[in-house]
């Protein structure tokens, strides 16, 4: 309360309302007795209503007297009773779409901003004495027994902001940010402090889209609430932290990976949304053409060997891995996964969560897994030589291994394994297939139109009569795209390629040979899907690199 009292004293001193001696004496008494300065000044004979009006006017707020007024019978329906009582605010009226509330603390800008964001509508807040608000709430909700300290605020006491754990508007605000991100199909939510702005951006279909953010002053409260939800240390603001949130939104179970990092304007947080239902896709839902799907199914049905899925972060590798697991999961197979973290609990599959803090790394987990006699091992990512060599040995001793690598295309996975430290002869004898992938935005079906291709597009596609694009509508947010589909480059290792890998061929040489054997590049697969109206030529060019000759 000291901060409130000092602010009040500064305002009264600047306005010349009271002599300095009287003001200092009252401030000392308020500090000693842990009372509000306004309360103490009233006890000392100062006019409460006039002092309160000075505070309200200083902050540009109108004042209202609730002493003799009876709230409208319909006013109780304007806001939840719990919110009205918890934050000592009285709903007065709703006119022309504007909700008017009476609030008892002109200095509590944070709660007022939270209320504005909570209701997401035009809101007018006017000041009223706290004791008048308490009396109005008793009249407005007569059937409720007022037993809590929040509902029976001391006379003239300015209401303090609740802690983050109990601050309903902040809780509501954070939940709303997450729910809105889910409704807009965002893959992650970015909360970024700027000098004069609290910026909120959703990554939708791979592209960042800025939305209206909360007031800048709410940034600390919002960040604290998210850190509480994700199990981070609230007091630690100087070091990056990671956390995790499990939440139910619209009857869907969401798993959020949370990352915080300190910036020069405060902590920035990114919440990656993992919709567990999206991790249960079947292979046909990934975007395969039938021929590629048949080839891929053949590769992952071998009893042994390594199959790799490659691509940059955000290219859908994890989703494809889980689709493989769903396809292969049956009572005749023992499947064990090593993940960091476990994305989704799969029935009938043994899943191991890597925890480097206690020494449970990919490599140590894999050694133990091999003693469990699995048929199939899924490794979230091959990151180092030790993990790669254990995966190779598992493949050579009769296990099927699925994993991911960070490479730009399929042939580069071979050189990546060599760079990690795996011998070429081990790669050639263990790897069955490699699939590179990207996610391309799909054309919105509700606003899809045809158009005549340009000369540049014809040079890429050959002779086509028409192409497709989205005009932009409310369903797709004006972008012309809705959702994403995979585009793929599938490399099946045959005897010829095996010999080249054994001999130390470069990725360029492997690509040339694979193209002769019929491998379609990422760009070719994407352009084929552009011709069929699944995506656009511009989108394919955006997510793929130029094919090597």
PDB file of N, CA and C in Angstrom, residues 291-390:
ATOM      1  N   UNK A 291       1.367 -42.529 -55.463  1.00  0.00           N
ATOM      2  CA  UNK A 291       2.601 -43.253 -55.783  1.00  0.00           C
ATOM      3  C   UNK A 291       3.668 -43.052 -54.714  1.00  0.00           C
ATOM      4  N   UNK A 292       3.815 -41.816 -54.229  1.00  0.00           N
ATOM      5  CA  UNK A 292       4.782 -41.563 -53.163  1.00  0.00           C
ATOM      6  C   UNK A 292       4.369 -42.267 -51.864  1.00  0.00           C
ATOM      7  N   UNK A 293       3.074 -42.278 -51.591  1.00  0.00           N
ATOM      8  CA  UNK A 293       2.621 -42.931 -50.369  1.00  0.00           C
ATOM      9  C   UNK A 293       2.923 -44.430 -50.396  1.00  0.00           C
ATOM     10  N   UNK A 294       2.688 -45.056 -51.536  1.00  0.00           N
ATOM     11  CA  UNK A 294       2.979 -46.492 -51.654  1.00  0.00           C
ATOM     12  C   UNK A 294       4.471 -46.764 -51.468  1.00  0.00           C
ATOM     13  N   UNK A 295       5.305 -45.918 -52.064  1.00  0.00           N
ATOM     14  CA  UNK A 295       6.756 -46.090 -51.918  1.00  0.00           C
ATOM     15  C   UNK A 295       7.180 -45.905 -50.463  1.00  0.00           C
ATOM     16  N   UNK A 296       6.609 -44.893 -49.795  1.00  0.00           N
ATOM     17  CA  UNK A 296       6.973 -44.624 -48.411  1.00  0.00           C
ATOM     18  C   UNK A 296       6.492 -45.749 -47.492  1.00  0.00           C
ATOM     19  N   UNK A 297       5.271 -46.248 -47.734  1.00  0.00           N
ATOM     20  CA  UNK A 297       4.758 -47.354 -46.929  1.00  0.00           C
ATOM     21  C   UNK A 297       5.637 -48.594 -47.079  1.00  0.00           C
ATOM     22  N   UNK A 298       6.134 -48.822 -48.288  1.00  0.00           N
ATOM     23  CA  UNK A 298       7.008 -49.976 -48.500  1.00  0.00           C
ATOM     24  C   UNK A 298       8.298 -49.834 -47.693  1.00  0.00           C
ATOM     25  N   UNK A 299       8.846 -48.633 -47.654  1.00  0.00           N
ATOM     26  CA  UNK A 299      10.093 -48.413 -46.920  1.00  0.00           C
ATOM     27  C   UNK A 299       9.928 -48.650 -45.418  1.00  0.00           C
ATOM     28  N   UNK A 300       8.833 -48.135 -44.840  1.00  0.00           N
ATOM     29  CA  UNK A 300       8.685 -48.234 -43.377  1.00  0.00           C
ATOM     30  C   UNK A 300       8.135 -49.584 -42.942  1.00  0.00           C
ATOM     31  N   UNK A 301       7.839 -50.465 -43.899  1.00  0.00           N
ATOM     32  CA  UNK A 301       7.395 -51.807 -43.533  1.00  0.00           C
ATOM     33  C   UNK A 301       8.521 -52.840 -43.597  1.00  0.00           C
ATOM     34  N   UNK A 302       9.731 -52.411 -43.963  1.00  0.00           N
ATOM     35  CA  UNK A 302      10.869 -53.328 -43.869  1.00  0.00           C
ATOM     36  C   UNK A 302      11.062 -53.726 -42.403  1.00  0.00           C
ATOM     37  N   UNK A 303      11.533 -54.930 -42.138  1.00  0.00           N
ATOM     38  CA  UNK A 303      11.733 -55.352 -40.740  1.00  0.00           C
ATOM     39  C   UNK A 303      12.927 -54.684 -40.072  1.00  0.00           C
ATOM     40  N   UNK A 304      13.858 -54.139 -40.882  1.00  0.00           N
ATOM     41  CA  UNK A 304      15.035 -53.522 -40.293  1.00  0.00           C
ATOM     42  C   UNK A 304      15.484 -52.349 -41.162  1.00  0.00           C
ATOM     43  N   UNK A 305      16.542 -51.667 -40.716  1.00  0.00           N
ATOM     44  CA  UNK A 305      17.063 -50.525 -41.461  1.00  0.00           C
ATOM     45  C   UNK A 305      16.614 -49.200 -40.877  1.00  0.00           C
ATOM     46  N   UNK A 306      17.228 -48.131 -41.389  1.00  0.00           N
ATOM     47  CA  UNK A 306      16.915 -46.778 -40.927  1.00  0.00           C
ATOM     48  C   UNK A 306      16.145 -46.040 -42.011  1.00  0.00           C
ATOM     49  N   UNK A 307      15.067 -45.370 -41.609  1.00  0.00           N
ATOM     50  CA  UNK A 307      14.354 -44.440 -42.478  1.00  0.00           C
ATOM     51  C   UNK A 307      14.390 -43.065 -41.819  1.00  0.00           C
ATOM     52  N   UNK A 308      14.842 -42.085 -42.573  1.00  0.00           N
ATOM     53  CA  UNK A 308      15.036 -40.741 -42.051  1.00  0.00           C
ATOM     54  C   UNK A 308      14.049 -39.765 -42.680  1.00  0.00           C
ATOM     55  N   UNK A 309      13.575 -38.821 -41.870  1.00  0.00           N
ATOM     56  CA  UNK A 309      12.754 -37.709 -42.352  1.00  0.00           C
ATOM     57  C   UNK A 309      13.552 -36.438 -42.088  1.00  0.00           C
ATOM     58  N   UNK A 310      13.764 -35.647 -43.135  1.00  0.00           N
ATOM     59  CA  UNK A 310      14.627 -34.470 -42.997  1.00  0.00           C
ATOM     60  C   UNK A 310      13.878 -33.201 -43.357  1.00  0.00           C
ATOM     61  N   UNK A 311      14.421 -32.100 -42.890  1.00  0.00           N
ATOM     62  CA  UNK A 311      13.837 -30.795 -43.170  1.00  0.00           C
ATOM     63  C   UNK A 311      14.168 -29.839 -42.044  1.00  0.00           C
ATOM     64  N   UNK A 312      13.951 -28.546 -42.249  1.00  0.00           N
ATOM     65  CA  UNK A 312      14.227 -27.557 -41.204  1.00  0.00           C
ATOM     66  C   UNK A 312      13.170 -27.603 -40.108  1.00  0.00           C
ATOM     67  N   UNK A 313      13.399 -26.848 -39.051  1.00  0.00           N
ATOM     68  CA  UNK A 313      12.405 -26.727 -37.985  1.00  0.00           C
ATOM     69  C   UNK A 313      11.090 -26.189 -38.554  1.00  0.00           C
ATOM     70  N   UNK A 314       9.986 -26.811 -38.154  1.00  0.00           N
ATOM     71  CA  UNK A 314       8.673 -26.366 -38.615  1.00  0.00           C
ATOM     72  C   UNK A 314       8.238 -26.947 -39.937  1.00  0.00           C
ATOM     73  N   UNK A 315       8.939 -27.968 -40.416  1.00  0.00           N
ATOM     74  CA  UNK A 315       8.567 -28.565 -41.706  1.00  0.00           C
ATOM     75  C   UNK A 315       7.653 -29.772 -41.561  1.00  0.00           C
ATOM     76  N   UNK A 316       7.250 -30.097 -40.337  1.00  0.00           N
ATOM     77  CA  UNK A 316       6.286 -31.174 -40.137  1.00  0.00           C
ATOM     78  C   UNK A 316       6.901 -32.539 -39.911  1.00  0.00           C
ATOM     79  N   UNK A 317       8.186 -32.595 -39.557  1.00  0.00           N
ATOM     80  CA  UNK A 317       8.856 -33.891 -39.378  1.00  0.00           C
ATOM     81  C   UNK A 317       8.211 -34.714 -38.257  1.00  0.00           C
ATOM     82  N   UNK A 318       7.917 -34.061 -37.126  1.00  0.00           N
ATOM     83  CA  UNK A 318       7.330 -34.788 -35.999  1.00  0.00           C
ATOM     84  C   UNK A 318       5.969 -35.356 -36.362  1.00  0.00           C
ATOM     85  N   UNK A 319       5.159 -34.575 -37.069  1.00  0.00           N
ATOM     86  CA  UNK A 319       3.841 -35.058 -37.486  1.00  0.00           C
ATOM     87  C   UNK A 319       3.977 -36.285 -38.375  1.00  0.00           C
ATOM     88  N   UNK A 320       4.948 -36.256 -39.291  1.00  0.00           N
ATOM     89  CA  UNK A 320       5.152 -37.408 -40.170  1.00  0.00           C
ATOM     90  C   UNK A 320       5.614 -38.629 -39.382  1.00  0.00           C
ATOM     91  N   UNK A 321       6.494 -38.426 -38.395  1.00  0.00           N
ATOM     92  CA  UNK A 321       6.940 -39.541 -37.565  1.00  0.00           C
ATOM     93  C   UNK A 321       5.769 -40.191 -36.844  1.00  0.00           C
ATOM     94  N   UNK A 322       4.898 -39.367 -36.265  1.00  0.00           N
ATOM     95  CA  UNK A 322       3.744 -39.913 -35.551  1.00  0.00           C
ATOM     96  C   UNK A 322       2.774 -40.599 -36.507  1.00  0.00           C
ATOM     97  N   UNK A 323       2.650 -40.094 -37.720  1.00  0.00           N
ATOM     98  CA  UNK A 323       1.801 -40.761 -38.710  1.00  0.00           C
ATOM     99  C   UNK A 323       2.354 -42.154 -39.015  1.00  0.00           C
ATOM    100  N   UNK A 324       3.685 -42.268 -39.096  1.00  0.00           N
ATOM    101  CA  UNK A 324       4.307 -43.582 -39.299  1.00  0.00           C
ATOM    102  C   UNK A 324       4.006 -44.514 -38.138  1.00  0.00           C
ATOM    103  N   UNK A 325       4.121 -43.991 -36.918  1.00  0.00           N
ATOM    104  CA  UNK A 325       3.857 -44.815 -35.741  1.00  0.00           C
ATOM    105  C   UNK A 325       2.408 -45.290 -35.718  1.00  0.00           C
ATOM    106  N   UNK A 326       1.487 -44.399 -36.066  1.00  0.00           N
ATOM    107  CA  UNK A 326       0.072 -44.793 -36.116  1.00  0.00           C
ATOM    108  C   UNK A 326      -0.164 -45.876 -37.152  1.00  0.00           C
ATOM    109  N   UNK A 327       0.528 -45.774 -38.273  1.00  0.00           N
ATOM    110  CA  UNK A 327       0.371 -46.745 -39.352  1.00  0.00           C
ATOM    111  C   UNK A 327       0.928 -48.105 -38.943  1.00  0.00           C
ATOM    112  N   UNK A 328       2.037 -48.113 -38.210  1.00  0.00           N
ATOM    113  CA  UNK A 328       2.739 -49.350 -37.887  1.00  0.00           C
ATOM    114  C   UNK A 328       2.319 -49.959 -36.547  1.00  0.00           C
ATOM    115  N   UNK A 329       1.589 -49.209 -35.743  1.00  0.00           N
ATOM    116  CA  UNK A 329       1.258 -49.652 -34.389  1.00  0.00           C
ATOM    117  C   UNK A 329       0.222 -50.772 -34.404  1.00  0.00           C
ATOM    118  N   UNK A 330       0.633 -51.945 -34.010  1.00  0.00           N
ATOM    119  CA  UNK A 330      -0.307 -53.060 -33.843  1.00  0.00           C
ATOM    120  C   UNK A 330       0.253 -54.001 -32.785  1.00  0.00           C
ATOM    121  N   UNK A 331      -0.572 -54.907 -32.255  1.00  0.00           N
ATOM    122  CA  UNK A 331      -0.133 -55.767 -31.147  1.00  0.00           C
ATOM    123  C   UNK A 331       1.026 -56.689 -31.493  1.00  0.00           C
ATOM    124  N   UNK A 332       1.312 -56.878 -32.771  1.00  0.00           N
ATOM    125  CA  UNK A 332       2.400 -57.773 -33.160  1.00  0.00           C
ATOM    126  C   UNK A 332       3.771 -57.116 -33.107  1.00  0.00           C
ATOM    127  N   UNK A 333       3.807 -55.795 -32.925  1.00  0.00           N
ATOM    128  CA  UNK A 333       5.084 -55.081 -32.905  1.00  0.00           C
ATOM    129  C   UNK A 333       5.305 -54.448 -31.534  1.00  0.00           C
ATOM    130  N   UNK A 334       6.538 -54.525 -31.059  1.00  0.00           N
ATOM    131  CA  UNK A 334       6.909 -53.751 -29.874  1.00  0.00           C
ATOM    132  C   UNK A 334       7.608 -52.496 -30.348  1.00  0.00           C
ATOM    133  N   UNK A 335       7.020 -51.340 -30.022  1.00  0.00           N
ATOM    134  CA  UNK A 335       7.531 -50.046 -30.466  1.00  0.00           C
ATOM    135  C   UNK A 335       7.979 -49.247 -29.247  1.00  0.00           C
ATOM    136  N   UNK A 336       9.184 -48.714 -29.314  1.00  0.00           N
ATOM    137  CA  UNK A 336       9.696 -47.841 -28.253  1.00  0.00           C
ATOM    138  C   UNK A 336      10.187 -46.550 -28.899  1.00  0.00           C
ATOM    139  N   UNK A 337       9.831 -45.425 -28.296  1.00  0.00           N
ATOM    140  CA  UNK A 337      10.285 -44.127 -28.805  1.00  0.00           C
ATOM    141  C   UNK A 337      11.186 -43.456 -27.775  1.00  0.00           C
ATOM    142  N   UNK A 338      12.131 -42.656 -28.268  1.00  0.00           N
ATOM    143  CA  UNK A 338      12.972 -41.807 -27.419  1.00  0.00           C
ATOM    144  C   UNK A 338      12.762 -40.380 -27.908  1.00  0.00           C
ATOM    145  N   UNK A 339      12.152 -39.538 -27.070  1.00  0.00           N
ATOM    146  CA  UNK A 339      11.720 -38.215 -27.523  1.00  0.00           C
ATOM    147  C   UNK A 339      12.150 -37.131 -26.543  1.00  0.00           C
ATOM    148  N   UNK A 340      12.265 -35.929 -27.039  1.00  0.00           N
ATOM    149  CA  UNK A 340      12.641 -34.778 -26.220  1.00  0.00           C
ATOM    150  C   UNK A 340      11.838 -33.558 -26.664  1.00  0.00           C
ATOM    151  N   UNK A 341      10.617 -33.332 -26.123  1.00  0.00           N
ATOM    152  CA  UNK A 341       9.932 -34.190 -25.158  1.00  0.00           C
ATOM    153  C   UNK A 341       9.000 -35.170 -25.856  1.00  0.00           C
ATOM    154  N   UNK A 342       8.295 -35.993 -25.059  1.00  0.00           N
ATOM    155  CA  UNK A 342       7.239 -36.844 -25.605  1.00  0.00           C
ATOM    156  C   UNK A 342       6.086 -35.940 -26.023  1.00  0.00           C
ATOM    157  N   UNK A 343       5.778 -35.928 -27.326  1.00  0.00           N
ATOM    158  CA  UNK A 343       4.769 -35.006 -27.844  1.00  0.00           C
ATOM    159  C   UNK A 343       3.351 -35.447 -27.492  1.00  0.00           C
ATOM    160  N   UNK A 344       3.119 -36.761 -27.536  1.00  0.00           N
ATOM    161  CA  UNK A 344       1.758 -37.250 -27.331  1.00  0.00           C
ATOM    162  C   UNK A 344       1.807 -38.691 -26.852  1.00  0.00           C
ATOM    163  N   UNK A 345       0.955 -39.017 -25.877  1.00  0.00           N
ATOM    164  CA  UNK A 345       0.901 -40.373 -25.358  1.00  0.00           C
ATOM    165  C   UNK A 345       0.162 -41.266 -26.348  1.00  0.00           C
ATOM    166  N   UNK A 346       0.854 -42.250 -26.880  1.00  0.00           N
ATOM    167  CA  UNK A 346       0.272 -43.163 -27.859  1.00  0.00           C
ATOM    168  C   UNK A 346      -0.020 -44.500 -27.203  1.00  0.00           C
ATOM    169  N   UNK A 347      -1.242 -44.970 -27.361  1.00  0.00           N
ATOM    170  CA  UNK A 347      -1.653 -46.235 -26.773  1.00  0.00           C
ATOM    171  C   UNK A 347      -0.870 -47.389 -27.380  1.00  0.00           C
ATOM    172  N   UNK A 348      -0.353 -48.265 -26.520  1.00  0.00           N
ATOM    173  CA  UNK A 348       0.332 -49.451 -26.990  1.00  0.00           C
ATOM    174  C   UNK A 348       1.788 -49.240 -27.341  1.00  0.00           C
ATOM    175  N   UNK A 349       2.314 -48.020 -27.123  1.00  0.00           N
ATOM    176  CA  UNK A 349       3.708 -47.706 -27.471  1.00  0.00           C
ATOM    177  C   UNK A 349       4.452 -47.282 -26.211  1.00  0.00           C
ATOM    178  N   UNK A 350       5.661 -47.794 -26.039  1.00  0.00           N
ATOM    179  CA  UNK A 350       6.502 -47.419 -24.908  1.00  0.00           C
ATOM    180  C   UNK A 350       7.289 -46.168 -25.286  1.00  0.00           C
ATOM    181  N   UNK A 351       7.072 -45.087 -24.548  1.00  0.00           N
ATOM    182  CA  UNK A 351       7.698 -43.806 -24.877  1.00  0.00           C
ATOM    183  C   UNK A 351       8.619 -43.349 -23.750  1.00  0.00           C
ATOM    184  N   UNK A 352       9.828 -42.960 -24.122  1.00  0.00           N
ATOM    185  CA  UNK A 352      10.841 -42.527 -23.156  1.00  0.00           C
ATOM    186  C   UNK A 352      11.099 -41.039 -23.342  1.00  0.00           C
ATOM    187  N   UNK A 353      10.996 -40.297 -22.257  1.00  0.00           N
ATOM    188  CA  UNK A 353      11.233 -38.852 -22.280  1.00  0.00           C
ATOM    189  C   UNK A 353      12.682 -38.591 -21.884  1.00  0.00           C
ATOM    190  N   UNK A 354      13.463 -38.017 -22.804  1.00  0.00           N
ATOM    191  CA  UNK A 354      14.860 -37.692 -22.528  1.00  0.00           C
ATOM    192  C   UNK A 354      14.943 -36.632 -21.429  1.00  0.00           C
ATOM    193  N   UNK A 355      15.852 -36.833 -20.490  1.00  0.00           N
ATOM    194  CA  UNK A 355      16.066 -35.867 -19.409  1.00  0.00           C
ATOM    195  C   UNK A 355      17.560 -35.775 -19.144  1.00  0.00           C
ATOM    196  N   UNK A 356      18.208 -34.837 -19.811  1.00  0.00           N
ATOM    197  CA  UNK A 356      19.669 -34.722 -19.700  1.00  0.00           C
ATOM    198  C   UNK A 356      20.110 -34.311 -18.306  1.00  0.00           C
ATOM    199  N   UNK A 357      19.207 -33.678 -17.515  1.00  0.00           N
ATOM    200  CA  UNK A 357      19.577 -33.254 -16.162  1.00  0.00           C
ATOM    201  C   UNK A 357      19.938 -34.436 -15.267  1.00  0.00           C
ATOM    202  N   UNK A 358      19.358 -35.601 -15.542  1.00  0.00           N
ATOM    203  CA  UNK A 358      19.659 -36.780 -14.733  1.00  0.00           C
ATOM    204  C   UNK A 358      20.471 -37.802 -15.528  1.00  0.00           C
ATOM    205  N   UNK A 359      21.005 -37.369 -16.671  1.00  0.00           N
ATOM    206  CA  UNK A 359      21.854 -38.245 -17.463  1.00  0.00           C
ATOM    207  C   UNK A 359      21.126 -39.148 -18.436  1.00  0.00           C
ATOM    208  N   UNK A 360      19.807 -38.956 -18.596  1.00  0.00           N
ATOM    209  CA  UNK A 360      19.049 -39.785 -19.535  1.00  0.00           C
ATOM    210  C   UNK A 360      19.054 -39.097 -20.901  1.00  0.00           C
ATOM    211  N   UNK A 361      20.111 -39.330 -21.670  1.00  0.00           N
ATOM    212  CA  UNK A 361      20.247 -38.741 -23.000  1.00  0.00           C
ATOM    213  C   UNK A 361      19.721 -39.714 -24.046  1.00  0.00           C
ATOM    214  N   UNK A 362      19.699 -39.257 -25.300  1.00  0.00           N
ATOM    215  CA  UNK A 362      19.282 -40.143 -26.389  1.00  0.00           C
ATOM    216  C   UNK A 362      20.135 -41.415 -26.408  1.00  0.00           C
ATOM    217  N   UNK A 363      21.443 -41.246 -26.283  1.00  0.00           N
ATOM    218  CA  UNK A 363      22.333 -42.397 -26.400  1.00  0.00           C
ATOM    219  C   UNK A 363      22.179 -43.371 -25.237  1.00  0.00           C
ATOM    220  N   UNK A 364      22.090 -42.840 -24.006  1.00  0.00           N
ATOM    221  CA  UNK A 364      21.936 -43.745 -22.862  1.00  0.00           C
ATOM    222  C   UNK A 364      20.594 -44.459 -22.897  1.00  0.00           C
ATOM    223  N   UNK A 365      19.547 -43.747 -23.323  1.00  0.00           N
ATOM    224  CA  UNK A 365      18.236 -44.387 -23.428  1.00  0.00           C
ATOM    225  C   UNK A 365      18.243 -45.480 -24.489  1.00  0.00           C
ATOM    226  N   UNK A 366      18.914 -45.213 -25.620  1.00  0.00           N
ATOM    227  CA  UNK A 366      18.941 -46.187 -26.712  1.00  0.00           C
ATOM    228  C   UNK A 366      19.644 -47.478 -26.298  1.00  0.00           C
ATOM    229  N   UNK A 367      20.717 -47.377 -25.517  1.00  0.00           N
ATOM    230  CA  UNK A 367      21.418 -48.584 -25.076  1.00  0.00           C
ATOM    231  C   UNK A 367      20.486 -49.488 -24.270  1.00  0.00           C
ATOM    232  N   UNK A 368      19.713 -48.880 -23.392  1.00  0.00           N
ATOM    233  CA  UNK A 368      18.785 -49.665 -22.578  1.00  0.00           C
ATOM    234  C   UNK A 368      17.632 -50.208 -23.405  1.00  0.00           C
ATOM    235  N   UNK A 369      17.179 -49.410 -24.369  1.00  0.00           N
ATOM    236  CA  UNK A 369      16.057 -49.822 -25.211  1.00  0.00           C
ATOM    237  C   UNK A 369      16.376 -51.096 -25.984  1.00  0.00           C
ATOM    238  N   UNK A 370      17.598 -51.213 -26.462  1.00  0.00           N
ATOM    239  CA  UNK A 370      17.965 -52.386 -27.250  1.00  0.00           C
ATOM    240  C   UNK A 370      17.851 -53.670 -26.441  1.00  0.00           C
ATOM    241  N   UNK A 371      17.975 -53.561 -25.098  1.00  0.00           N
ATOM    242  CA  UNK A 371      17.813 -54.742 -24.252  1.00  0.00           C
ATOM    243  C   UNK A 371      16.347 -55.086 -24.016  1.00  0.00           C
ATOM    244  N   UNK A 372      15.438 -54.196 -24.496  1.00  0.00           N
ATOM    245  CA  UNK A 372      14.002 -54.445 -24.372  1.00  0.00           C
ATOM    246  C   UNK A 372      13.429 -55.202 -25.566  1.00  0.00           C
ATOM    247  N   UNK A 373      14.264 -55.566 -26.499  1.00  0.00           N
ATOM    248  CA  UNK A 373      13.889 -56.355 -27.678  1.00  0.00           C
ATOM    249  C   UNK A 373      12.737 -55.738 -28.471  1.00  0.00           C
ATOM    250  N   UNK A 374      12.877 -54.465 -28.889  1.00  0.00           N
ATOM    251  CA  UNK A 374      11.816 -53.852 -29.692  1.00  0.00           C
ATOM    252  C   UNK A 374      11.921 -54.271 -31.156  1.00  0.00           C
ATOM    253  N   UNK A 375      10.793 -54.167 -31.866  1.00  0.00           N
ATOM    254  CA  UNK A 375      10.812 -54.327 -33.323  1.00  0.00           C
ATOM    255  C   UNK A 375      11.117 -52.999 -34.000  1.00  0.00           C
ATOM    256  N   UNK A 376      10.572 -51.926 -33.442  1.00  0.00           N
ATOM    257  CA  UNK A 376      10.698 -50.595 -34.054  1.00  0.00           C
ATOM    258  C   UNK A 376      11.148 -49.604 -32.996  1.00  0.00           C
ATOM    259  N   UNK A 377      12.129 -48.787 -33.351  1.00  0.00           N
ATOM    260  CA  UNK A 377      12.609 -47.726 -32.468  1.00  0.00           C
ATOM    261  C   UNK A 377      12.433 -46.392 -33.184  1.00  0.00           C
ATOM    262  N   UNK A 378      11.785 -45.457 -32.512  1.00  0.00           N
ATOM    263  CA  UNK A 378      11.673 -44.106 -33.066  1.00  0.00           C
ATOM    264  C   UNK A 378      12.534 -43.171 -32.220  1.00  0.00           C
ATOM    265  N   UNK A 379      13.477 -42.495 -32.859  1.00  0.00           N
ATOM    266  CA  UNK A 379      14.357 -41.528 -32.198  1.00  0.00           C
ATOM    267  C   UNK A 379      13.932 -40.139 -32.661  1.00  0.00           C
ATOM    268  N   UNK A 380      13.594 -39.273 -31.713  1.00  0.00           N
ATOM    269  CA  UNK A 380      13.103 -37.951 -32.091  1.00  0.00           C
ATOM    270  C   UNK A 380      14.016 -37.212 -33.046  1.00  0.00           C
ATOM    271  N   UNK A 381      15.324 -37.281 -32.794  1.00  0.00           N
ATOM    272  CA  UNK A 381      16.285 -36.621 -33.683  1.00  0.00           C
ATOM    273  C   UNK A 381      17.672 -37.214 -33.463  1.00  0.00           C
ATOM    274  N   UNK A 382      18.398 -37.470 -34.538  1.00  0.00           N
ATOM    275  CA  UNK A 382      19.797 -37.884 -34.442  1.00  0.00           C
ATOM    276  C   UNK A 382      20.649 -36.618 -34.389  1.00  0.00           C
ATOM    277  N   UNK A 383      21.304 -36.401 -33.246  1.00  0.00           N
ATOM    278  CA  UNK A 383      22.004 -35.137 -33.021  1.00  0.00           C
ATOM    279  C   UNK A 383      23.526 -35.277 -32.938  1.00  0.00           C
ATOM    280  N   UNK A 384      23.996 -36.483 -32.599  1.00  0.00           N
ATOM    281  CA  UNK A 384      25.439 -36.622 -32.374  1.00  0.00           C
ATOM    282  C   UNK A 384      25.911 -37.989 -32.849  1.00  0.00           C
ATOM    283  N   UNK A 385      27.228 -38.168 -32.841  1.00  0.00           N
ATOM    284  CA  UNK A 385      27.827 -39.394 -33.354  1.00  0.00           C
ATOM    285  C   UNK A 385      27.388 -40.614 -32.543  1.00  0.00           C
ATOM    286  N   UNK A 386      27.351 -40.486 -31.242  1.00  0.00           N
ATOM    287  CA  UNK A 386      27.022 -41.628 -30.397  1.00  0.00           C
ATOM    288  C   UNK A 386      25.607 -42.130 -30.681  1.00  0.00           C
ATOM    289  N   UNK A 387      24.662 -41.204 -30.748  1.00  0.00           N
ATOM    290  CA  UNK A 387      23.279 -41.594 -31.053  1.00  0.00           C
ATOM    291  C   UNK A 387      23.180 -42.207 -32.445  1.00  0.00           C
ATOM    292  N   UNK A 388      23.870 -41.596 -33.419  1.00  0.00           N
ATOM    293  CA  UNK A 388      23.819 -42.097 -34.792  1.00  0.00           C
ATOM    294  C   UNK A 388      24.389 -43.513 -34.876  1.00  0.00           C
ATOM    295  N   UNK A 389      25.497 -43.778 -34.205  1.00  0.00           N
ATOM    296  CA  UNK A 389      26.119 -45.094 -34.288  1.00  0.00           C
ATOM    297  C   UNK A 389      25.268 -46.164 -33.617  1.00  0.00           C
ATOM    298  N   UNK A 390      24.624 -45.813 -32.508  1.00  0.00           N
ATOM    299  CA  UNK A 390      23.729 -46.779 -31.862  1.00  0.00           C
ATOM    300  C   UNK A 390      22.541 -47.075 -32.770  1.00  0.00           C
TER     301      UNK A 390
END
